[in-house]
XYZ file of C-alpha atoms in Angstrom:
470
model
C 0.000 0.000 0.000
C 3.009 2.325 0.280
C 2.849 3.328 -3.380
C -0.754 4.565 -3.031
C 0.186 6.750 -0.064
C 3.054 8.256 -2.065
C 0.819 8.957 -5.055
C -1.872 10.667 -2.990
C 0.727 12.745 -1.160
C 2.190 13.926 -4.447
C -1.207 14.830 -5.831
C -2.356 16.722 -2.754
C 0.823 18.784 -2.857
C 0.563 19.613 -6.559
C -1.679 21.958 -8.568
C -4.119 20.583 -11.133
C -3.081 20.615 -14.762
C -5.116 21.984 -17.663
C -6.688 20.068 -20.504
C -4.449 21.765 -23.086
C -1.378 20.438 -21.289
C -2.969 17.004 -20.989
C -3.597 16.991 -24.725
C -0.045 18.036 -25.553
C 1.466 15.489 -23.178
C -0.735 12.855 -24.805
C 0.806 13.665 -28.202
C 4.315 13.090 -26.800
C 3.132 9.884 -25.118
C 1.667 8.605 -28.378
C 4.907 9.296 -30.252
C 6.825 7.392 -27.578
C 4.451 4.417 -27.716
C 4.713 4.191 -31.497
C 8.504 4.072 -31.114
C 8.199 1.431 -28.355
C 6.132 -0.752 -30.682
C 8.729 -0.323 -33.421
C 11.412 -1.666 -31.055
C 9.268 -4.413 -29.561
C 11.993 -7.066 -29.747
C 14.949 -4.779 -29.003
C 15.673 -5.447 -25.325
C 18.691 -3.140 -25.282
C 16.627 -0.237 -26.609
C 13.913 -0.786 -24.015
C 16.493 -0.986 -21.258
C 17.921 2.388 -22.352
C 14.462 3.951 -22.386
C 13.077 2.531 -19.126
C 14.811 4.924 -16.664
C 13.632 7.893 -18.734
C 10.052 6.616 -18.756
C 10.367 6.226 -15.011
C 11.381 9.898 -14.822
C 8.260 10.770 -16.813
C 6.109 8.851 -14.343
C 7.677 10.658 -11.384
C 6.990 14.006 -13.070
C 3.385 12.956 -13.672
C 2.931 12.269 -9.971
C 4.013 15.882 -9.377
C 1.650 17.124 -12.122
C 4.601 18.539 -14.046
C 3.344 17.682 -17.511
C 5.986 19.611 -19.489
C 8.644 17.527 -17.726
C 6.636 14.388 -18.507
C 6.783 15.302 -22.194
C 10.508 16.061 -22.013
C 11.281 12.678 -20.466
C 9.060 10.849 -22.954
C 10.860 12.542 -25.843
C 14.190 11.503 -24.366
C 12.907 7.940 -23.922
C 11.729 7.853 -27.532
C 15.173 8.868 -28.758
C 16.791 6.319 -26.448
C 14.720 3.637 -28.148
C 15.907 4.786 -31.546
C 19.609 5.136 -30.748
C 22.190 5.035 -27.976
C 23.823 8.165 -29.430
C 23.260 11.604 -27.863
C 20.299 13.543 -29.250
C 21.412 16.514 -31.390
C 20.669 19.895 -29.813
C 18.576 20.997 -32.801
C 16.331 17.948 -32.412
C 15.912 18.532 -28.675
C 14.889 22.135 -29.390
C 12.405 21.062 -32.057
C 10.932 18.408 -29.744
C 10.126 21.088 -27.157
C 7.752 22.978 -29.457
C 3.990 22.662 -29.547
C 1.433 23.709 -32.169
C -1.834 25.184 -30.932
C -4.740 25.580 -33.391
C -6.862 28.681 -32.913
C -9.873 26.380 -33.316
C -10.352 22.634 -33.614
C -13.859 22.972 -35.071
C -14.252 25.150 -38.173
C -17.024 25.823 -40.671
C -16.659 24.620 -44.244
C -16.522 28.276 -45.320
C -13.428 28.911 -43.180
C -10.411 29.480 -45.401
C -7.585 28.821 -42.942
C -6.831 27.422 -39.506
C -4.399 29.639 -37.611
C -1.843 27.759 -35.525
C 0.547 29.178 -32.965
C 3.996 27.681 -32.475
C 5.543 28.014 -29.027
C 7.620 26.015 -26.545
C 5.912 23.434 -24.355
C 8.856 22.737 -22.091
C 12.187 24.408 -21.383
C 15.348 23.163 -23.023
C 18.993 24.218 -22.906
C 19.258 23.658 -26.660
C 19.310 26.668 -28.971
C 17.229 27.081 -32.085
C 19.093 26.122 -35.263
C 19.608 28.815 -37.863
C 17.222 29.107 -40.819
C 14.614 26.905 -39.176
C 11.076 26.824 -40.560
C 7.734 25.249 -39.756
C 6.055 23.520 -42.688
C 2.370 22.661 -42.198
C -0.565 21.187 -44.067
C -3.967 19.707 -43.353
C -4.321 16.168 -44.721
C -3.284 16.340 -48.402
C -4.058 20.030 -48.680
C -1.726 22.876 -49.576
C 1.537 23.095 -47.621
C 2.590 26.452 -46.136
C 5.553 27.505 -44.025
C 6.917 30.208 -41.779
C 10.318 30.875 -40.241
C 10.928 30.179 -36.567
C 13.393 32.971 -35.866
C 11.294 34.109 -32.895
C 8.616 32.439 -30.797
C 5.704 32.383 -30.454
C 4.777 32.701 -34.100
C 1.547 32.127 -36.028
C 0.850 30.452 -39.352
C -2.401 30.114 -41.313
C -2.972 26.668 -42.785
C -5.554 26.277 -45.626
C -8.523 23.996 -44.904
C -11.417 25.144 -47.110
C -10.164 23.405 -50.251
C -8.766 20.279 -48.598
C -10.243 17.275 -50.507
C -12.795 15.191 -48.662
C -16.341 15.291 -47.397
C -17.595 18.740 -46.336
C -17.963 17.516 -42.737
C -14.927 15.435 -41.864
C -11.997 14.874 -39.525
C -8.508 15.889 -40.651
C -4.976 15.638 -39.314
C -2.923 18.816 -39.305
C 0.757 17.931 -39.677
C 3.531 20.398 -38.885
C 7.226 19.686 -39.489
C 10.107 21.575 -37.936
C 12.728 21.767 -40.688
C 16.342 23.033 -40.752
C 18.736 22.731 -43.693
C 16.227 20.525 -45.478
C 16.103 18.023 -42.609
C 12.942 17.312 -40.612
C 13.845 17.663 -36.937
C 10.408 16.951 -35.454
C 6.861 16.270 -36.609
C 3.779 17.484 -34.735
C 0.166 16.487 -35.401
C -3.225 17.599 -34.153
C -6.811 16.957 -35.144
C -9.094 19.493 -36.843
C -12.791 19.046 -37.680
C -14.478 20.731 -40.642
C -18.254 20.964 -40.222
C -21.079 22.251 -42.402
C -23.196 25.114 -40.959
C -21.192 24.907 -37.754
C -22.531 27.913 -35.805
C -26.161 27.196 -36.711
C -25.923 23.542 -35.758
C -24.062 24.201 -32.517
C -26.742 26.659 -31.397
C -29.467 24.149 -32.227
C -27.651 21.460 -30.250
C -27.295 23.762 -27.235
C -31.068 24.284 -27.263
C -31.585 20.529 -27.179
C -29.872 20.421 -23.823
C -32.477 22.684 -22.198
C -35.209 20.079 -22.626
C -33.262 17.081 -21.374
C -34.148 15.498 -18.008
C -31.684 15.897 -15.146
C -31.558 12.111 -14.718
C -31.878 10.449 -18.143
C -33.317 6.944 -18.014
C -31.900 5.574 -21.281
C -28.456 5.376 -22.851
C -29.703 7.480 -25.769
C -30.967 10.342 -23.578
C -27.889 10.254 -21.350
C -25.566 10.173 -24.361
C -27.422 13.065 -25.980
C -26.805 15.096 -22.823
C -23.133 14.117 -22.968
C -22.795 15.133 -26.638
C -24.619 18.430 -26.071
C -22.131 19.336 -23.357
C -19.112 18.228 -25.373
C -20.193 20.112 -28.502
C -20.940 23.243 -26.478
C -17.626 23.107 -24.604
C -15.466 22.283 -27.604
C -17.106 24.893 -29.832
C -16.325 27.465 -27.126
C -12.621 26.635 -27.355
C -12.220 24.021 -24.634
C -9.320 21.708 -25.472
C -10.151 18.015 -25.246
C -7.597 15.515 -23.987
C -7.645 13.618 -27.270
C -8.705 14.148 -30.897
C -12.429 13.545 -30.741
C -14.371 13.030 -34.013
C -16.224 16.327 -33.586
C -18.164 16.164 -36.853
C -19.510 12.815 -35.643
C -20.437 14.346 -32.282
C -22.435 17.092 -33.977
C -24.239 14.665 -36.288
C -24.702 12.209 -33.428
C -26.408 14.757 -31.192
C -28.769 15.717 -34.015
C -29.576 12.070 -34.679
C -30.192 11.160 -31.027
C -32.631 14.041 -30.665
C -34.901 12.250 -33.165
C -34.571 8.572 -32.238
C -37.465 6.864 -30.474
C -35.983 3.356 -30.259
C -32.639 2.029 -28.963
C -29.889 3.322 -31.242
C -26.807 1.707 -29.704
C -27.396 -1.942 -30.537
C -25.468 -4.971 -31.820
C -25.936 -4.209 -35.508
C -24.219 -0.818 -35.103
C -20.438 -1.494 -34.965
C -17.683 0.981 -34.212
C -16.233 3.145 -31.453
C -18.679 5.168 -29.360
C -18.603 7.478 -26.369
C -21.732 6.734 -24.344
C -23.257 7.844 -21.087
C -24.858 4.929 -19.259
C -27.478 5.412 -16.522
C -26.178 3.694 -13.398
C -28.705 4.282 -10.660
C -29.069 7.980 -9.841
C -25.941 8.881 -11.831
C -24.550 8.305 -15.298
C -21.173 6.797 -16.195
C -19.307 7.858 -19.315
C -17.828 4.922 -21.209
C -15.992 4.334 -24.433
C -17.039 1.142 -26.186
C -15.808 -0.720 -29.246
C -18.467 -2.871 -30.886
C -17.172 -5.537 -33.319
C -18.539 -6.075 -36.820
C -21.490 -8.435 -37.340
C -22.135 -8.711 -33.627
C -25.857 -9.171 -34.297
C -25.034 -12.535 -35.920
C -23.389 -13.848 -32.765
C -24.400 -14.750 -29.247
C -22.601 -15.322 -25.984
C -19.836 -12.797 -26.768
C -17.100 -12.123 -24.178
C -16.749 -8.577 -22.859
C -13.667 -6.899 -21.403
C -14.025 -3.951 -19.049
C -10.835 -1.905 -18.784
C -10.316 0.373 -15.773
C -7.856 3.239 -16.135
C -5.351 4.722 -13.717
C -5.530 7.916 -11.701
C -5.559 11.077 -13.806
C -6.681 9.112 -16.853
C -9.980 8.629 -18.621
C -12.004 6.238 -20.744
C -9.696 7.046 -23.677
C -6.489 5.586 -22.229
C -7.065 1.997 -23.331
C -7.914 3.140 -26.871
C -5.463 6.000 -27.486
C -2.578 5.259 -25.084
C -1.479 2.284 -22.960
C 0.724 0.670 -25.594
C -0.907 2.580 -28.442
C -4.282 0.999 -27.688
C -3.014 -2.582 -27.521
C -5.694 -3.841 -25.101
C -8.556 -2.621 -27.293
C -6.804 -4.040 -30.378
C -6.308 -7.492 -28.853
C -9.929 -7.585 -27.721
C -11.087 -6.545 -31.195
C -8.992 -9.296 -32.803
C -10.991 -11.785 -30.755
C -14.321 -10.206 -31.625
C -14.902 -9.181 -28.004
C -16.701 -6.114 -26.817
C -14.351 -3.788 -24.963
C -15.544 -1.060 -22.618
C -13.669 1.485 -20.542
C -15.596 3.517 -17.932
C -14.503 6.963 -16.796
C -13.588 7.542 -13.155
C -13.953 11.226 -12.352
C -12.161 13.294 -9.747
C -8.665 14.708 -9.376
C -7.626 12.040 -6.885
C -9.604 9.332 -8.562
C -12.681 7.974 -6.850
C -14.521 4.794 -6.007
C -14.586 1.994 -8.519
C -17.095 2.536 -11.343
C -20.381 0.673 -10.995
C -19.361 -2.055 -13.414
C -22.301 -4.381 -12.606
C -24.784 -1.577 -13.378
C -22.968 -0.817 -16.642
C -23.075 -4.517 -17.544
C -26.769 -4.761 -16.757
C -27.500 -1.954 -19.223
C -25.205 -3.273 -21.948
C -26.574 -6.803 -21.703
C -29.940 -5.359 -22.781
C -28.319 -4.170 -26.028
C -25.565 -6.634 -26.870
C -25.260 -10.478 -26.894
C -22.890 -10.573 -23.924
C -22.010 -13.899 -22.313
C -22.428 -13.338 -18.544
C -20.033 -16.247 -17.929
C -17.213 -14.538 -19.855
C -16.980 -11.083 -18.332
C -13.351 -10.022 -17.861
C -11.802 -7.129 -15.954
C -8.425 -5.478 -16.443
C -7.090 -2.493 -14.505
C -3.913 -0.448 -14.326
C -2.612 1.392 -11.253
C -5.716 2.848 -9.559
C -7.705 0.690 -11.976
C -5.906 -2.387 -10.620
C -7.081 -1.476 -7.126
C -10.602 -1.052 -8.485
C -10.447 -4.483 -10.114
C -9.618 -6.091 -6.776
C -12.372 -4.124 -5.037
C -14.989 -5.133 -7.608
C -13.979 -8.798 -7.606
C -14.472 -8.939 -3.831
C -17.711 -6.956 -3.832
C -19.338 -8.939 -6.645
C -18.176 -12.562 -6.371
C -19.203 -14.743 -9.281
C -19.772 -11.793 -11.610
C -16.380 -11.969 -13.341
C -14.771 -14.890 -15.130
C -11.233 -13.579 -14.535
C -9.503 -10.327 -13.639
C -6.091 -8.751 -14.227
C -4.369 -6.179 -12.002
C -1.370 -4.417 -13.588
C 0.968 -2.013 -11.812
C -1.245 -1.736 -8.750
C -2.673 -3.474 -5.715
C -5.395 -3.341 -3.097
C -5.930 -4.792 0.344
C -8.152 -7.854 0.524
C -11.149 -7.191 2.759
C -13.173 -10.264 1.749
C -10.560 -12.841 0.752
C -13.071 -15.679 0.932
C -14.960 -14.137 -2.017
C -11.946 -14.651 -4.294
C -11.511 -18.387 -3.753
C -10.998 -20.066 -7.117
C -11.177 -16.820 -9.110
C -8.534 -16.629 -11.877
C -6.464 -13.505 -11.156
C -3.493 -12.215 -13.150
C -1.134 -9.857 -11.304
C 1.581 -8.164 -13.359
C 4.143 -5.520 -12.480
C 7.406 -4.149 -13.805
C 10.564 -4.695 -11.797
C 11.228 -0.928 -11.937
C 7.692 -0.046 -10.836
C 7.193 1.704 -7.485
C 4.055 -0.452 -7.173
C 6.044 -3.716 -7.133
C 5.978 -4.205 -3.308
C 2.204 -3.790 -3.340
C 1.830 -6.189 -6.274
C 3.917 -8.809 -4.463
C 1.811 -8.411 -1.332
C -1.356 -8.792 -3.383
C 0.028 -11.964 -4.951
C 0.740 -13.438 -1.516
C -2.693 -12.473 -0.205
C -4.396 -14.020 -3.224
C -2.505 -17.264 -2.750
C -3.615 -17.333 0.888
C -7.193 -16.692 -0.271
C -6.848 -19.691 -2.612
C -7.513 -17.647 -5.736
C -6.182 -19.105 -8.996
C -3.471 -16.458 -9.194
C -0.783 -15.985 -11.839
C 2.017 -13.530 -11.052
C 4.433 -11.988 -13.572
C 7.319 -9.556 -13.114
C 8.710 -7.775 -16.180
C 12.385 -6.897 -16.511
C 13.293 -3.259 -17.268
C 9.643 -2.215 -17.110
C 8.246 0.570 -14.934
C 4.744 1.810 -14.144
C 3.695 3.263 -17.492
C 4.699 0.551 -19.959
C 3.535 -2.474 -17.974
C 0.159 -2.550 -19.768
C 1.908 -2.782 -23.139
C 4.323 -5.474 -21.968
C 1.794 -7.571 -20.069
C -1.072 -7.384 -22.585
C -0.174 -10.539 -24.525
C 0.185 -12.543 -21.308
C -3.097 -11.189 -19.949
C -5.033 -12.168 -23.067
C -3.441 -15.618 -23.117
C -4.612 -15.924 -19.515
C -8.120 -14.731 -20.416
C -8.262 -17.016 -23.460
C -7.657 -20.035 -21.261
C -10.511 -19.061 -18.983
C -12.811 -18.210 -21.916
C -12.345 -21.696 -23.397
C -13.247 -23.367 -20.115
C -16.393 -21.291 -19.761
């Protein structure tokens, strides 16, 4: 339990961070995870990177997100080479691009972006450095980076594609013809944006305070998101905003269940769970309506995270990908609150989803990381018999009802460099004493952040064995 005390102490002593910084840090994290995947079998590269990722985790616990990004950039370069990182590259890495708006009308000619540092660096800007930017396969424009911050207008009106669509804005920092760093961000182009946003805001005035269906609760969620994001709020990830606008309009008209087995894809839903609603992200496999008795995986995120972590981070979304390969439903609930909160009401979420999807109640699996690992242990004890197997990664929790875990298949995984390792070992011992069917794995040169990526294959092999028996 010592690691949980340390985390809470760090959080209480630190100020909250803003969504814009969360978004930017997420971009650096994604770049690191892509590099980690590219060096999946290179043990030497991972060993070089691990201490730097550990530094990033320590900075996160202090809410110093610029330092998190700096350490992740250093870890990414350590994966790629053992050589020192050139000063020009370190300077380019430190920059961020900030769009003036992430939702624009189809009549908008350009998206203005500002270039400025995200974290401090001792490296100096190279001479004759420029920023070259474009949206999707649209026209490329550039500006010099002699002084910062600087602004550049990037054309969007004539970018090929549907009028309402999602685009990636790519910006390259270039010196002497060499690309030093590449930055990306999402931009949504939407028809009749202002008119539709106002209409969507009005929808929210007629919604009940406590929606009784997923459709009504999700409409309320989309109304709030569209209103906030159109006002300039920065989301933590690149949401498909044109879909959110169209989705809110569609939900305002539906009279029957909309989120059902024959509608595949990724969705952000709000699920009524008693007097409250729980935001989830769900991935529904293709042709689910043709199947029955489908396994479901519920993935619980760590402190400071959200329902997006298992899809956009955590090993570049490896858990959601492995579930999708098996044709499983995968769901991640949001836990709100700066210091985290109680475990999400997973049984209530399941009860609602079972009404819509052909879920096998005998093959319900739980996975959690860090705080989510503690929640997994809590839920397994509170609801014995509800879960076929559970996995706790990089975290632990005290057993209060050990008798409820007898015979339950439990996977406990932790990196050998993880501050949570003592707690994970204690949990393993307690589970053995409770006569749970526990499997314990330690991962060399792995710390708190990357354990989900490294343990994922083992976890799914573990789950597969249970799924076949059930």
